[in-house]
Each structure stands twice: as C-alpha cells, then as structure tokens.
Amino acid sequence: MSTQTPSGASAASARETTEGTVYTVTGGDWDEIAQSAAKSDDERIIVNMGPQHPSTHGVLRLILEIDGETVTEARCGIGYLHTGIEKNLEFRTWTQGTTFVTRMDYLTPFFNEAAYCLAVEKLLGITDEIPDRATIIRVLLMELNRISSHLVCIATGGMELGATTIMIYGFRDRELILDIYELITGLRMNHAYIRPGGLAQDLPPGAVDQIREFVKKMTKNLPEYDKLATGNPIFKARMQDVGYLDLAGCMALGATGPVLRSAGLPHDLRKSQPYCGYETYDFEVPTADTCDSYGRFLIRLEEMRQSLRIVEQCLDRLQPGPVMVADKKIAWPAQLALGPDGLGNSLDHIKKIMGTSMEALIHHFKLVTEGFRVPPGQAYATVESPKGELGVHVVSDGGTRPYRVHFRDPSFTNLQAMAAMCEGGQVADVIVAVASIDPVMGGVDR
Amino acid sequence: MGLEEKLPSGFLLTTVEQAAGWVRKASVFPATFGLACCAIEMMTTGAGRYDLARFGMEVFRGSPRQADLMIVAGRVSQKMAPVLRQVYDQMPNPKWVISMGVCASSGGMFNNYAIVQGVDHIVPVDIYLPGCPPRPEMLMDAILKLHQKIQTSKLGVNAEEAAREAEEAALKALPTIEMKGLLR
Amino acid sequence: MSDANGNGVNPEKDLGASNLPGQRGDKGEEIRVQRGMFGANNGGDTSGYGGLVRSIRLPGAATRPYGGWFDEVADELEGALEEQGLVPENVIDKTVVDRDEITFHVEREYLLRVAQTLRDDPALRFELCTGVSGVHYPHDKGRELHAVYHLRSITHNRLIRLEVSTPDADPHVPSLVSVYPTNDWHERETYDFFGLIFDGHPALTRIMMPDDWQGFPQRKDYPLGGIPVEYKGAQIPAPDQRRSYS
C-alpha cells in the first residue's frame, strides 16, 4: 500500500516525484502515517487498496481518497487480469472458441458459452434448428450456474464483511452443483460443454436423478441463508442503505442485473428478449425498491429460488432426442462416449472412418482440423447472466475462425458504478458496495 | 536468518534441520494470492468439504508479511507481474511458492501478449501444479508434497552444499530438445 | 481470373450453390481480397490453390422496407434528424439489415447528435448503451477502424446497432460519454486495444494494459505475441505463426 501526503514527517521511506513527496509505507507503519496525517488535519490521503487485497473480490485495485473515515473520491484500477482472450479467439476455430470464452467470467462459464454459441448460431442462421433437448439442457445448466454464481457472491460477500459462516454455507451448496457439472461435463469449472450447434454430448445416465435430488436438497438449504443473514441485525446494519444507486444512475451507467433490479426496474432479458425458449418457462423477476446492497442480496436469494423452479420445469420437459444440429457440415462427426481410458471416444465411428468410408474420414479430418466456415457478417447475442446483460458481438469474414469477438461483460460495466456508490460513504462500506456489484475480475478484464 | 544458519556441519545441524523442518511444515501460512479461476478452487479447498484445516493451514493471511507460502492461483498478466514480485519480496524467509494451475506454471492456453508465460519468470517456484483448474484434491496433494520438501530442506552450510549440487546437476542435465526417442 | 474492377472473382456465378461458404451475393461491401489458401503465402505454391482469388464481402446496404419495427425506427430517426435541420442522407451513410438486426452506419461527425436523438426522442428512447466494440479491417482502405455501438431501448424493447468507421491515419471518433456515461470505460478499452481516439472523453487513458504499453494489441497488425512451445522435444510455434486455413 502506498499513501500520498504532500507534507508531514514519517519514518516511511520517501521519494520525490513531480506530484510531491511520496511515502511508501507498509503494514506496521500505519500508526505513524495516521498520526502525521492527523497533525496536519487538512491533508487528503489517497489510499491504494489492492490489487492484492483479501477483500477486493479478486485483483481489483481501488484508489480511495479519504478524509478521516469518509471516502471523498473513489476510482477503480482494472486490467490486472487482462488475458487477451478476445485476441486469442481470432486464432482458433469457431468451436475451439468455447474453450476460451468459458474462462472469461469463470463463475458463469455456461452463460459465456451460451452467449457465444447463440451469436455464432445467429451468424450461421441455424438458431431455429437447434434441437429442443439441447436448448432445454442449456437452460438447465444456465439456471444451475445462476445458483452457483449467486452462492459464491453471497459467500465471498459475507466473508468480506467478516461473516465466515456464510462463506462455508455458500461453498457447501456450491459443491453440490459442481458435482452435477462434473457428472455432466466432466469438469468442475471451465466446461466448454455448450458448442455452436448444440452440446458436446448428451446428459450421462443418472444426471436427471442427481439434479432432482439436488433441487430437493437446495430447497431445504435455501431458507438457511434467510435464517443466517436476512434478519441478522449486524448483516442488515452493514448492508442497508449502503451502495446506493437509483434508477437514473443505473441507466446512465449502464448497470444491469441485480443492481438495476434493486432500483425497482424488472428488466430481465429472459422476459424482455427471450432466448433459448425462456418465454415458455414460468418464473418471476424479483425486484427491490431500496437501491442498496441489502436489496441486491435479497434479489439474489429470490433469484436462486426462481432458478430452482426453472430447473424443475426443465427436468419435466426433457425428452430423448439429438443434442446437436442435424447439419453434418457443423455437427461434430462422432457422438463420443466415455472410453476405458477416461477420454471421449467412439469405436463405431473409428471403425467407419478407418475401415469403410474414405469420404467420412476426409470429412472428419476437415471438420476437426479446419472447422466450419461462417458466412460473413456480424451478430450480437445477449443473455441475462447472474451479473446482468452479457452481450457478445461477433464478426465473421467468412473464414473458419472468428474475425473479432467482443464480450460486453456485465461485471465490467457494473463496476463503473463503484465510484457513484462509494463516494461520500465510509471506507468500510466500499467493501460492501463492491461485493454487492459482484464483479468477477476474469469477466471485467477478459 | 537466525542462529541455525551459522551452525557447523555435522550431527547438530542435521538434528536442527529435522526439528526445524518438522515445525515449519506443520504450520504453513499461505498468503491469499488468488488471481483467476484457480483462486475459486483454492477457496473451495479452504471451505467445508475439502477442509484444508486438517493440514494446519486453513488460515489464509491477508498480509504477505505474515505468510510463508504463496499459492499463485491463476494467470499472471504483464500488469500483475510487478505486483506479484512485490508481494513475494514482502514475505519473510523462509518462503515457498506453489504455481497453481497451468496458466501460472507455463502460460497454458493463453500463449499471447498479455500473460506471463510461467510465473517462474518472476519468482522461484517450488511446486508446479498442473490442471485447468486443478481439483482441490490436487492442490492438497501439492501442499503435502511441499510439506515433504520443507521437512527435508537443508540449513546453513548444508543448504549451500545442496544448492551447489542442484546447480551442478542442472548444468549436466540433457536439455529436452536434445533428447532422443519417445519422451514419455 | 479477375473481373473488370480487379476485385477478384465474383462469387455470384455460384449463387445457386448452397454448400459453398460465404455466398451473400455481390451486394456486399468488399473488405478484402484473399489469394491462395491454407495460409501458405511464403515459398512456392505446392498446394495448387495459390491462384485462388476470393473477395470477402460483408452484408451491404438494405433497401426499404426493412421489415418489422426497423422501418418505424428508421422513419423516426430520419424525421428527428430533419427537425434538427440535418439531411438524413448525409448523416446515415447506409442502413444494413442482416440476421434480424438493423445497423445504422453513421458519419462520425454526426455520431453525437444521432446518439442524443436516439436517447431523447420519445418514439426512439434508446436509453441503454451496451458499450462500444472496436473492429479493425486493415484492408478496407479509408475505413480501417470501426466502432460498433449497441443501443437498447427498454421502453420499446428494441435493439439497434450504430457503426462508425474512421481511416487509420485519422482515428478520431466523437466520444459518447456525455450522452451515455456508461461508455466511459468501454471507450477507454477500445482506445487501449485499437488506438481509436474518442474526442471529448474526460480521461482517455489505457485501462487494461499497463500505462507504458507500446502499441494497440487487438489490432490485426499487432502480433498475438505467443512464444514457441517445446513439447516432447519439438518446437511448436505460437498460434499466429502456424500454418492455417484461410
């Protein structure tokens, strides 16, 4: 941490810059700095919090100008996790792109994949040809993902307030969802399961039963969060009227998701611009009129309940069928099954391409190494991620690789509201406000 | 560091080495250095089901000055690299580094302008842990392997001797590019 | 093998063939002419595909009616611009309707007025801007850099796209921060990655890359920056150095 004071004696190491004397202090030197600042009481102190700080929700850097305990100005420094994923996508095929996008906002992998695939499918013009089963499984996984993302938000948000119990609870329930992911996709995180045209493979046997079991368990576990936190006076005192952002502020700053809904506007893309058949599901969009962190917390809890409702409806609708488009120019050639070596394999398919059909072998080789071509043009697809509107702008030049992919990540946009929420408040409330935005730096920086 | 570094080689030093290793390995304090996806798995490891507390290290220190293990969990960007080095420099000796996940170990799939291709360009790494992200069990395995390493670590003149031997062995080792046949 | 304009083979001959990729007629905007295949452009042509010439075209301007509510938005926008004493043809370069999305290509000097009109006109009311995305077309001379905005109207439940193009030699676009404050970080990001300068932005600095970074990393002329990877004793080049399909 470094503190900037124009004057004042301190034991910390000092150096002259064009801005004035800069003292670099760490850990134990704080008392002296606070004393020397108190002596000359009209000094402003700029505190640099992060990028490595236990309660900034990842590698987020907050630059706070403080006057006593009051934050007079707040700014964010981001980019500490910039990964260049958008550039990397331009050197991989359209299908390989899912492997990259799933690592953007690593708490909402299925939303990234689904948004990307919806955009690619729009470019391909096959939006209507996606099999029903694939769409239902997409919705199912996205809603499970919404629960797991909100659980991490509540868990880490609680931990940043100092409530470690709620963190243990949140991660306990998240593990249940991760078990389902692992059964279905083989991975706990970063799945690359949703592919342009459908899904990588069908649900494995036993998945539906395990999800039903989970819904039962989760319905029982959800009230525990209410008991633990909702009525808790300390929790309420820390969260109520903190991180205030009203509707006008939300619209100007482009905030979406729980932040916007906490200002009372029931804007949810699942209702207003339905994708993946959301118009046929029965669920409600919770709102609050408090515009504060507590309202966002309550909205997240209620959204988890609504997601459970959607998951149940998905399970009831599942009918056997294909999970990939019928078009063999796009669909992966083989329907893979789990081999004895733990990897996906298809002996029938290998027999066919190696033994009987040279054309099938050529087709397999071309599709897997070269990939399919996407007609030139651009498309913008959006999904309602747990954080807000996740938009994907995809440009194709007719090649086998994306020409440009841009993710409009809700964390990135919502984090801009940090200054509006924190200025004029207490230093400790900054943590609460940032936690209520729920930024995931992987999504912010990409 | 302390007196133990100045002991002469012999029975006394090896006894002190064993005692120090045993004490050190039993109370490793990791610094919170979560960067990306791996950080979530690191938190999961500390939470209920996997329960890192069984190995005496559930307390993740907020300040690097109170920590002796840095788990670099996630991709290190060019912008984060100086920060990471500063945090490492702030940690008191003796200190260890686990490079968690393939991005921290080698840059992984993000072979591009933004990501440091392996955190060993910046800090010395004791344990490389593959996986994207590694499962919590794998992180615990890495931690237990680190415990073994700490237990057998040398002190004083023995440490100098060990470092010299390691350097000689590394100089003699055949580079991978010159190896012949199937490299399995 | 090239037509009178020297634009390469026009794919209109094969318009009937549905199995060929990238067939969108001759109406489109040509952004690039591609020669050869498999990215083998250094050394002799052993593939036999070296003489292949293909023109890459993006969807071109649409004619009325655009269909659905697109006409309503276009009419309202043109009417509102006329009220302000502007000639819509000068402001809107062209209107593209493709894949159920409408794109207004706006001349950059009018971008701010158009955005203000789109936000404030009661019949348009695009109150939410979802940021700006930069696209770099290095071979599209005079219009190399594009800034793409998506505007959402919650009132009318609509989404439109604005696109502005600038030459690489003069990469200036007016900033929309005064109309949509949400574009603050988005414009900084686009500046950081593409070098597009948004005039009127309150603090146009790098946001993702370190402050002293050289170059704009997501432009097409900026290399991916990967390093060769050694795997089982063999060197595997970075993804942008490998031979690839083109």
CSV table of N, CA, C and O in Angstrom, one decimal, chain C residues 89-186:
chain,number,residue,atom,x,y,z
C,89,GLU,N,-29.6,11.7,-45.4
C,89,GLU,CA,-28.7,11.0,-46.2
C,89,GLU,C,-27.2,11.4,-45.9
C,89,GLU,O,-26.3,10.5,-46.1
C,90,ASN,N,-27.0,12.6,-45.4
C,90,ASN,CA,-25.6,13.0,-45.1
C,90,ASN,C,-25.2,12.3,-43.8
C,90,ASN,O,-24.0,12.1,-43.6
C,91,VAL,N,-26.2,12.1,-42.9
C,91,VAL,CA,-25.8,11.6,-41.6
C,91,VAL,C,-25.6,10.1,-41.6
C,91,VAL,O,-24.6,9.6,-41.1
C,92,ILE,N,-26.6,9.5,-42.2
C,92,ILE,CA,-26.6,8.0,-42.2
C,92,ILE,C,-26.0,7.5,-43.5
C,92,ILE,O,-26.6,7.7,-44.6
C,93,ASP,N,-24.8,7.0,-43.5
C,93,ASP,CA,-24.1,6.5,-44.6
C,93,ASP,C,-24.9,5.4,-45.3
C,93,ASP,O,-25.2,5.5,-46.5
C,94,LYS,N,-25.3,4.5,-44.6
C,94,LYS,CA,-26.1,3.4,-45.1
C,94,LYS,C,-26.8,2.6,-44.0
C,94,LYS,O,-26.3,2.7,-42.8
C,95,THR,N,-27.8,1.9,-44.3
C,95,THR,CA,-28.5,1.1,-43.3
C,95,THR,C,-28.4,-0.4,-43.7
C,95,THR,O,-28.8,-0.7,-44.9
C,96,VAL,N,-28.0,-1.2,-42.9
C,96,VAL,CA,-27.8,-2.6,-43.2
C,96,VAL,C,-28.8,-3.4,-42.3
C,96,VAL,O,-28.9,-3.2,-41.1
C,97,VAL,N,-29.5,-4.3,-43.0
C,97,VAL,CA,-30.4,-5.2,-42.2
C,97,VAL,C,-29.9,-6.6,-42.5
C,97,VAL,O,-29.9,-7.0,-43.7
C,98,ASP,N,-29.5,-7.3,-41.5
C,98,ASP,CA,-28.9,-8.6,-41.7
C,98,ASP,C,-29.2,-9.4,-40.4
C,98,ASP,O,-29.0,-8.9,-39.3
C,99,ARG,N,-29.6,-10.6,-40.6
C,99,ARG,CA,-29.8,-11.6,-39.5
C,99,ARG,C,-30.7,-10.9,-38.4
C,99,ARG,O,-30.4,-11.0,-37.2
C,100,ASP,N,-31.8,-10.3,-38.9
C,100,ASP,CA,-32.8,-9.7,-38.0
C,100,ASP,C,-32.1,-8.6,-37.1
C,100,ASP,O,-32.6,-8.4,-36.0
C,101,GLU,N,-31.1,-8.0,-37.5
C,101,GLU,CA,-30.5,-6.9,-36.8
C,101,GLU,C,-30.4,-5.7,-37.7
C,101,GLU,O,-30.0,-5.9,-38.9
C,102,ILE,N,-30.6,-4.5,-37.3
C,102,ILE,CA,-30.5,-3.3,-38.1
C,102,ILE,C,-29.3,-2.5,-37.6
C,102,ILE,O,-29.0,-2.4,-36.5
C,103,THR,N,-28.5,-2.1,-38.6
C,103,THR,CA,-27.3,-1.4,-38.3
C,103,THR,C,-27.3,0.0,-39.1
C,103,THR,O,-27.5,0.0,-40.3
C,104,PHE,N,-27.2,1.1,-38.4
C,104,PHE,CA,-27.0,2.4,-39.0
C,104,PHE,C,-25.6,2.7,-39.1
C,104,PHE,O,-24.9,2.8,-38.0
C,105,HIS,N,-25.0,2.9,-40.3
C,105,HIS,CA,-23.7,3.3,-40.4
C,105,HIS,C,-23.7,4.9,-40.4
C,105,HIS,O,-24.2,5.5,-41.4
C,106,VAL,N,-23.2,5.5,-39.4
C,106,VAL,CA,-23.3,6.9,-39.2
C,106,VAL,C,-22.0,7.6,-39.5
C,106,VAL,O,-20.9,7.0,-39.2
C,107,GLU,N,-22.1,8.8,-40.2
C,107,GLU,CA,-20.9,9.6,-40.4
C,107,GLU,C,-20.4,10.0,-39.0
C,107,GLU,O,-21.2,10.5,-38.2
C,108,ARG,N,-19.1,10.0,-38.8
C,108,ARG,CA,-18.6,10.2,-37.5
C,108,ARG,C,-18.9,11.6,-36.9
C,108,ARG,O,-19.1,11.7,-35.7
C,109,GLU,N,-18.9,12.6,-37.8
C,109,GLU,CA,-19.1,14.0,-37.2
C,109,GLU,C,-20.5,14.1,-36.7
C,109,GLU,O,-20.8,15.0,-35.9
C,110,TYR,N,-21.5,13.3,-37.1
C,110,TYR,CA,-22.8,13.4,-36.6
C,110,TYR,C,-23.2,12.4,-35.5
C,110,TYR,O,-24.3,12.4,-35.0
C,111,LEU,N,-22.2,11.6,-35.1
C,111,LEU,CA,-22.5,10.5,-34.2
C,111,LEU,C,-23.1,11.0,-32.9
C,111,LEU,O,-24.1,10.4,-32.4
C,112,LEU,N,-22.5,12.1,-32.3
C,112,LEU,CA,-23.0,12.6,-31.0
C,112,LEU,C,-24.5,13.0,-31.2
C,112,LEU,O,-25.3,12.7,-30.3
C,113,ARG,N,-24.8,13.7,-32.3
C,113,ARG,CA,-26.2,14.2,-32.4
C,113,ARG,C,-27.1,13.0,-32.6
C,113,ARG,O,-28.3,13.0,-32.1
C,114,VAL,N,-26.7,12.0,-33.4
C,114,VAL,CA,-27.5,10.8,-33.6
C,114,VAL,C,-27.8,10.1,-32.3
C,114,VAL,O,-29.0,9.8,-32.0
C,115,ALA,N,-26.7,10.0,-31.5
C,115,ALA,CA,-26.9,9.3,-30.2
C,115,ALA,C,-27.8,10.0,-29.3
C,115,ALA,O,-28.7,9.5,-28.6
C,116,GLN,N,-27.6,11.4,-29.3
C,116,GLN,CA,-28.5,12.2,-28.4
C,116,GLN,C,-30.0,12.1,-28.9
C,116,GLN,O,-30.9,11.9,-28.0
C,117,THR,N,-30.2,12.1,-30.2
C,117,THR,CA,-31.6,11.9,-30.7
C,117,THR,C,-32.1,10.6,-30.3
C,117,THR,O,-33.3,10.5,-29.9
C,118,LEU,N,-31.3,9.5,-30.5
C,118,LEU,CA,-31.8,8.2,-30.2
C,118,LEU,C,-32.2,8.0,-28.8
C,118,LEU,O,-33.1,7.3,-28.4
C,119,ARG,N,-31.4,8.7,-27.9
C,119,ARG,CA,-31.7,8.6,-26.5
C,119,ARG,C,-32.9,9.4,-26.1
C,119,ARG,O,-33.8,8.9,-25.3
C,120,ASP,N,-33.0,10.6,-26.6
C,120,ASP,CA,-34.0,11.6,-26.1
C,120,ASP,C,-35.4,11.6,-26.8
C,120,ASP,O,-36.4,11.9,-26.2
C,121,ASP,N,-35.4,11.2,-28.0
C,121,ASP,CA,-36.7,11.2,-28.8
C,121,ASP,C,-37.7,10.2,-28.1
C,121,ASP,O,-37.3,9.0,-28.0
C,122,PRO,N,-38.8,10.7,-27.8
C,122,PRO,CA,-39.8,9.7,-27.1
C,122,PRO,C,-40.1,8.5,-27.9
C,122,PRO,O,-40.4,7.4,-27.3
C,123,ALA,N,-40.1,8.7,-29.2
C,123,ALA,CA,-40.5,7.5,-30.0
C,123,ALA,C,-39.3,6.5,-30.2
C,123,ALA,O,-39.5,5.4,-30.7
C,124,LEU,N,-38.1,7.0,-29.9
C,124,LEU,CA,-37.0,6.1,-30.1
C,124,LEU,C,-36.5,5.6,-28.7
C,124,LEU,O,-36.5,4.4,-28.5
C,125,ARG,N,-36.1,6.5,-27.8
C,125,ARG,CA,-35.8,6.2,-26.4
C,125,ARG,C,-34.9,5.0,-26.3
C,125,ARG,O,-35.2,4.0,-25.6
C,126,PHE,N,-33.7,5.1,-26.9
C,126,PHE,CA,-32.7,4.0,-26.6
C,126,PHE,C,-31.9,4.5,-25.4
C,126,PHE,O,-30.9,5.2,-25.5
C,127,GLU,N,-32.3,4.1,-24.2
C,127,GLU,CA,-31.7,4.7,-23.0
C,127,GLU,C,-30.5,3.9,-22.5
C,127,GLU,O,-29.8,4.4,-21.6
C,128,LEU,N,-30.3,2.7,-23.0
C,128,LEU,CA,-29.2,1.9,-22.5
C,128,LEU,C,-28.2,1.6,-23.6
C,128,LEU,O,-28.5,1.1,-24.6
C,129,CYS,N,-27.0,2.1,-23.4
C,129,CYS,CA,-25.9,1.8,-24.4
C,129,CYS,C,-25.1,0.6,-23.8
C,129,CYS,O,-24.7,0.6,-22.7
C,130,THR,N,-24.9,-0.4,-24.6
C,130,THR,CA,-24.1,-1.6,-24.1
C,130,THR,C,-22.7,-1.5,-24.5
C,130,THR,O,-22.0,-2.5,-24.7
C,131,GLY,N,-22.2,-0.3,-24.6
C,131,GLY,CA,-20.7,-0.2,-24.8
C,131,GLY,C,-20.3,-0.2,-26.3
C,131,GLY,O,-21.2,-0.2,-27.2
C,132,VAL,N,-19.0,-0.1,-26.5
C,132,VAL,CA,-18.5,0.0,-27.9
C,132,VAL,C,-17.5,-1.1,-28.1
C,132,VAL,O,-16.8,-1.5,-27.2
C,133,SER,N,-17.6,-1.6,-29.3
C,133,SER,CA,-16.7,-2.7,-29.7
C,133,SER,C,-15.9,-2.2,-30.9
C,133,SER,O,-16.5,-1.8,-31.9
C,134,GLY,N,-14.6,-2.3,-30.9
C,134,GLY,CA,-13.8,-1.9,-32.0
C,134,GLY,C,-13.6,-3.1,-32.9
C,134,GLY,O,-13.5,-4.2,-32.5
C,135,VAL,N,-13.5,-2.8,-34.2
C,135,VAL,CA,-13.2,-3.8,-35.2
C,135,VAL,C,-12.2,-3.2,-36.2
C,135,VAL,O,-12.3,-2.0,-36.6
C,136,HIS,N,-11.2,-4.0,-36.5
C,136,HIS,CA,-10.1,-3.5,-37.4
C,136,HIS,C,-10.1,-4.2,-38.7
C,136,HIS,O,-10.0,-5.4,-38.7
C,137,TYR,N,-10.4,-3.5,-39.8
C,137,TYR,CA,-10.3,-4.1,-41.1
C,137,TYR,C,-9.1,-3.5,-41.9
C,137,TYR,O,-9.3,-2.5,-42.6
C,138,PRO,N,-8.0,-4.1,-41.7
C,138,PRO,CA,-6.8,-3.4,-42.3
C,138,PRO,C,-6.8,-3.2,-43.8
C,138,PRO,O,-6.1,-2.3,-44.3
C,139,HIS,N,-7.6,-4.0,-44.5
C,139,HIS,CA,-7.5,-3.9,-46.0
C,139,HIS,C,-8.6,-3.1,-46.5
C,139,HIS,O,-8.7,-2.9,-47.7
C,140,ASP,N,-9.5,-2.6,-45.7
C,140,ASP,CA,-10.6,-1.8,-46.2
C,140,ASP,C,-10.1,-0.3,-46.1
C,140,ASP,O,-10.3,0.4,-45.2
C,141,LYS,N,-9.5,0.1,-47.2
C,141,LYS,CA,-8.8,1.4,-47.2
C,141,LYS,C,-9.7,2.6,-46.9
C,141,LYS,O,-10.8,2.7,-47.5
C,142,GLY,N,-9.2,3.4,-46.1
C,142,GLY,CA,-10.0,4.6,-45.7
C,142,GLY,C,-11.0,4.4,-44.6
C,142,GLY,O,-11.6,5.3,-44.1
C,143,ARG,N,-11.3,3.1,-44.3
C,143,ARG,CA,-12.3,2.8,-43.3
C,143,ARG,C,-11.8,1.7,-42.4
C,143,ARG,O,-12.5,0.7,-42.1
C,144,GLU,N,-10.5,1.8,-42.0
C,144,GLU,CA,-9.9,0.7,-41.4
C,144,GLU,C,-10.5,0.3,-40.0
C,144,GLU,O,-10.7,-0.8,-39.7
C,145,LEU,N,-10.8,1.4,-39.2
C,145,LEU,CA,-11.2,1.2,-37.9
C,145,LEU,C,-12.7,1.4,-37.7
C,145,LEU,O,-13.2,2.5,-38.2
C,146,HIS,N,-13.4,0.5,-37.1
C,146,HIS,CA,-14.8,0.7,-36.9
C,146,HIS,C,-15.1,0.7,-35.4
C,146,HIS,O,-14.5,-0.1,-34.7
C,147,ALA,N,-16.0,1.5,-35.0
C,147,ALA,CA,-16.5,1.5,-33.6
C,147,ALA,C,-18.0,1.1,-33.7
C,147,ALA,O,-18.8,1.7,-34.5
C,148,VAL,N,-18.4,0.0,-33.0
C,148,VAL,CA,-19.7,-0.5,-33.1
C,148,VAL,C,-20.4,-0.4,-31.7
C,148,VAL,O,-19.9,-0.8,-30.7
C,149,TYR,N,-21.6,0.3,-31.8
C,149,TYR,CA,-22.3,0.5,-30.5
C,149,TYR,C,-23.6,-0.3,-30.6
C,149,TYR,O,-24.3,-0.3,-31.7
C,150,HIS,N,-24.0,-0.9,-29.5
C,150,HIS,CA,-25.3,-1.5,-29.5
C,150,HIS,C,-26.2,-0.7,-28.5
C,150,HIS,O,-25.8,-0.5,-27.4
C,151,LEU,N,-27.3,-0.2,-29.0
C,151,LEU,CA,-28.2,0.6,-28.1
C,151,LEU,C,-29.5,-0.2,-27.9
C,151,LEU,O,-30.1,-0.8,-28.8
C,152,ARG,N,-29.9,-0.2,-26.6
C,152,ARG,CA,-31.1,-1.0,-26.2
C,152,ARG,C,-32.1,0.0,-25.7
C,152,ARG,O,-31.8,0.9,-24.9
C,153,SER,N,-33.3,-0.2,-26.2
C,153,SER,CA,-34.5,0.6,-25.7
C,153,SER,C,-35.3,-0.3,-24.7
C,153,SER,O,-35.9,-1.3,-25.2
C,154,ILE,N,-35.3,0.0,-23.5
C,154,ILE,CA,-36.1,-0.8,-22.5
C,154,ILE,C,-37.5,-0.4,-22.7
C,154,ILE,O,-38.4,-1.3,-22.6
C,155,THR,N,-37.8,0.9,-23.0
C,155,THR,CA,-39.2,1.3,-23.1
C,155,THR,C,-39.9,0.6,-24.3
C,155,THR,O,-41.0,0.1,-24.1
C,156,HIS,N,-39.2,0.5,-25.4
C,156,HIS,CA,-39.9,-0.1,-26.6
C,156,HIS,C,-39.4,-1.5,-26.8
C,156,HIS,O,-39.8,-2.2,-27.8
C,157,ASN,N,-38.4,-2.0,-26.0
C,157,ASN,CA,-37.9,-3.4,-26.1
C,157,ASN,C,-37.3,-3.6,-27.5
C,157,ASN,O,-37.7,-4.5,-28.3
C,158,ARG,N,-36.3,-2.8,-27.9
C,158,ARG,CA,-35.7,-2.9,-29.2
C,158,ARG,C,-34.1,-2.8,-29.0
C,158,ARG,O,-33.6,-2.3,-28.0
C,159,LEU,N,-33.5,-3.3,-30.0
C,159,LEU,CA,-32.0,-3.2,-30.0
C,159,LEU,C,-31.6,-2.8,-31.4
C,159,LEU,O,-32.0,-3.4,-32.4
C,160,ILE,N,-30.7,-1.8,-31.5
C,160,ILE,CA,-30.2,-1.4,-32.8
C,160,ILE,C,-28.7,-1.3,-32.7
C,160,ILE,O,-28.1,-1.3,-31.5
C,161,ARG,N,-28.0,-1.2,-33.8
C,161,ARG,CA,-26.6,-1.1,-33.8
C,161,ARG,C,-26.2,0.2,-34.6
C,161,ARG,O,-26.7,0.5,-35.6
C,162,LEU,N,-25.2,0.9,-34.0
C,162,LEU,CA,-24.6,2.0,-34.7
C,162,LEU,C,-23.2,1.6,-35.1
C,162,LEU,O,-22.5,1.0,-34.3
C,163,GLU,N,-22.8,2.0,-36.3
C,163,GLU,CA,-21.4,1.7,-36.7
C,163,GLU,C,-20.8,2.9,-37.2
C,163,GLU,O,-21.4,3.6,-38.1
C,164,VAL,N,-19.6,3.2,-36.8
C,164,VAL,CA,-18.8,4.4,-37.3
C,164,VAL,C,-17.5,3.9,-37.8
C,164,VAL,O,-16.9,3.0,-37.2
C,165,SER,N,-17.1,4.4,-39.0
C,165,SER,CA,-15.8,4.0,-39.5
C,165,SER,C,-14.9,5.2,-39.6
C,165,SER,O,-15.3,6.3,-39.8
C,166,THR,N,-13.6,4.9,-39.3
C,166,THR,CA,-12.6,6.0,-39.5
C,166,THR,C,-11.4,5.5,-40.2
C,166,THR,O,-11.1,4.3,-40.1
C,167,PRO,N,-10.7,6.3,-40.9
C,167,PRO,CA,-9.4,5.9,-41.5
C,167,PRO,C,-8.4,5.7,-40.4
C,167,PRO,O,-8.4,6.4,-39.4
C,168,ASP,N,-7.4,4.8,-40.7
C,168,ASP,CA,-6.4,4.5,-39.8
C,168,ASP,C,-5.5,5.8,-39.5
C,168,ASP,O,-4.9,6.0,-38.5
C,169,ALA,N,-5.4,6.6,-40.6
C,169,ALA,CA,-4.5,7.8,-40.5
C,169,ALA,C,-5.1,8.8,-39.6
C,169,ALA,O,-4.3,9.7,-39.0
C,170,ASP,N,-6.4,8.8,-39.4
C,170,ASP,CA,-7.0,9.8,-38.5
C,170,ASP,C,-8.0,9.1,-37.6
C,170,ASP,O,-9.3,9.3,-37.9
C,171,PRO,N,-7.6,8.4,-36.6
C,171,PRO,CA,-8.5,7.5,-35.9
C,171,PRO,C,-9.3,8.3,-34.8
C,171,PRO,O,-9.2,8.0,-33.6
C,172,HIS,N,-10.1,9.3,-35.2
C,172,HIS,CA,-10.8,10.1,-34.3
C,172,HIS,C,-12.3,9.8,-34.4
C,172,HIS,O,-12.9,9.8,-35.5
C,173,VAL,N,-13.0,9.6,-33.2
C,173,VAL,CA,-14.4,9.4,-33.2
C,173,VAL,C,-14.9,10.3,-32.0
C,173,VAL,O,-14.2,10.3,-31.0
C,174,PRO,N,-16.0,10.9,-32.2
C,174,PRO,CA,-16.5,11.7,-31.0
C,174,PRO,C,-16.9,10.8,-29.9
C,174,PRO,O,-17.4,9.7,-30.1
C,175,SER,N,-16.6,11.2,-28.7
C,175,SER,CA,-17.0,10.4,-27.5
C,175,SER,C,-18.4,10.5,-27.2
C,175,SER,O,-19.0,11.5,-27.3
C,176,LEU,N,-19.0,9.4,-26.7
C,176,LEU,CA,-20.4,9.4,-26.4
C,176,LEU,C,-20.6,9.5,-24.9
C,176,LEU,O,-21.7,9.3,-24.4
C,177,VAL,N,-19.6,9.8,-24.1
C,177,VAL,CA,-19.7,9.8,-22.7
C,177,VAL,C,-20.7,10.8,-22.2
C,177,VAL,O,-21.4,10.6,-21.2
C,178,SER,N,-20.8,11.9,-22.9
C,178,SER,CA,-21.7,13.0,-22.4
C,178,SER,C,-23.1,12.5,-22.6
C,178,SER,O,-24.0,13.0,-21.9
C,179,VAL,N,-23.4,11.6,-23.5
C,179,VAL,CA,-24.8,11.1,-23.7
C,179,VAL,C,-25.0,9.8,-22.9
C,179,VAL,O,-26.0,9.7,-22.2
C,180,TYR,N,-24.1,8.9,-23.0
C,180,TYR,CA,-24.1,7.6,-22.3
C,180,TYR,C,-22.9,7.5,-21.4
C,180,TYR,O,-21.8,7.1,-21.8
C,181,PRO,N,-23.0,8.0,-20.1
C,181,PRO,CA,-21.8,7.9,-19.2
C,181,PRO,C,-21.2,6.5,-19.1
C,181,PRO,O,-20.1,6.3,-18.8
C,182,THR,N,-22.1,5.5,-19.4
C,182,THR,CA,-21.6,4.1,-19.3
C,182,THR,C,-20.4,3.8,-20.3
C,182,THR,O,-19.7,2.9,-20.1
C,183,ASN,N,-20.3,4.6,-21.3
C,183,ASN,CA,-19.3,4.4,-22.3
C,183,ASN,C,-17.9,4.8,-21.8
C,183,ASN,O,-16.9,4.5,-22.6
C,184,ASP,N,-17.8,5.4,-20.7
C,184,ASP,CA,-16.5,5.8,-20.1
C,184,ASP,C,-15.4,4.7,-20.3
C,184,ASP,O,-14.5,4.8,-21.0
C,185,TRP,N,-15.7,3.6,-19.6
C,185,TRP,CA,-14.7,2.5,-19.6
C,185,TRP,C,-14.6,1.8,-20.9
C,185,TRP,O,-13.6,1.4,-21.4
C,186,HIS,N,-15.8,1.7,-21.6
C,186,HIS,CA,-15.8,1.0,-22.9
C,186,HIS,C,-14.9,1.7,-23.9
C,186,HIS,O,-14.2,1.1,-24.6
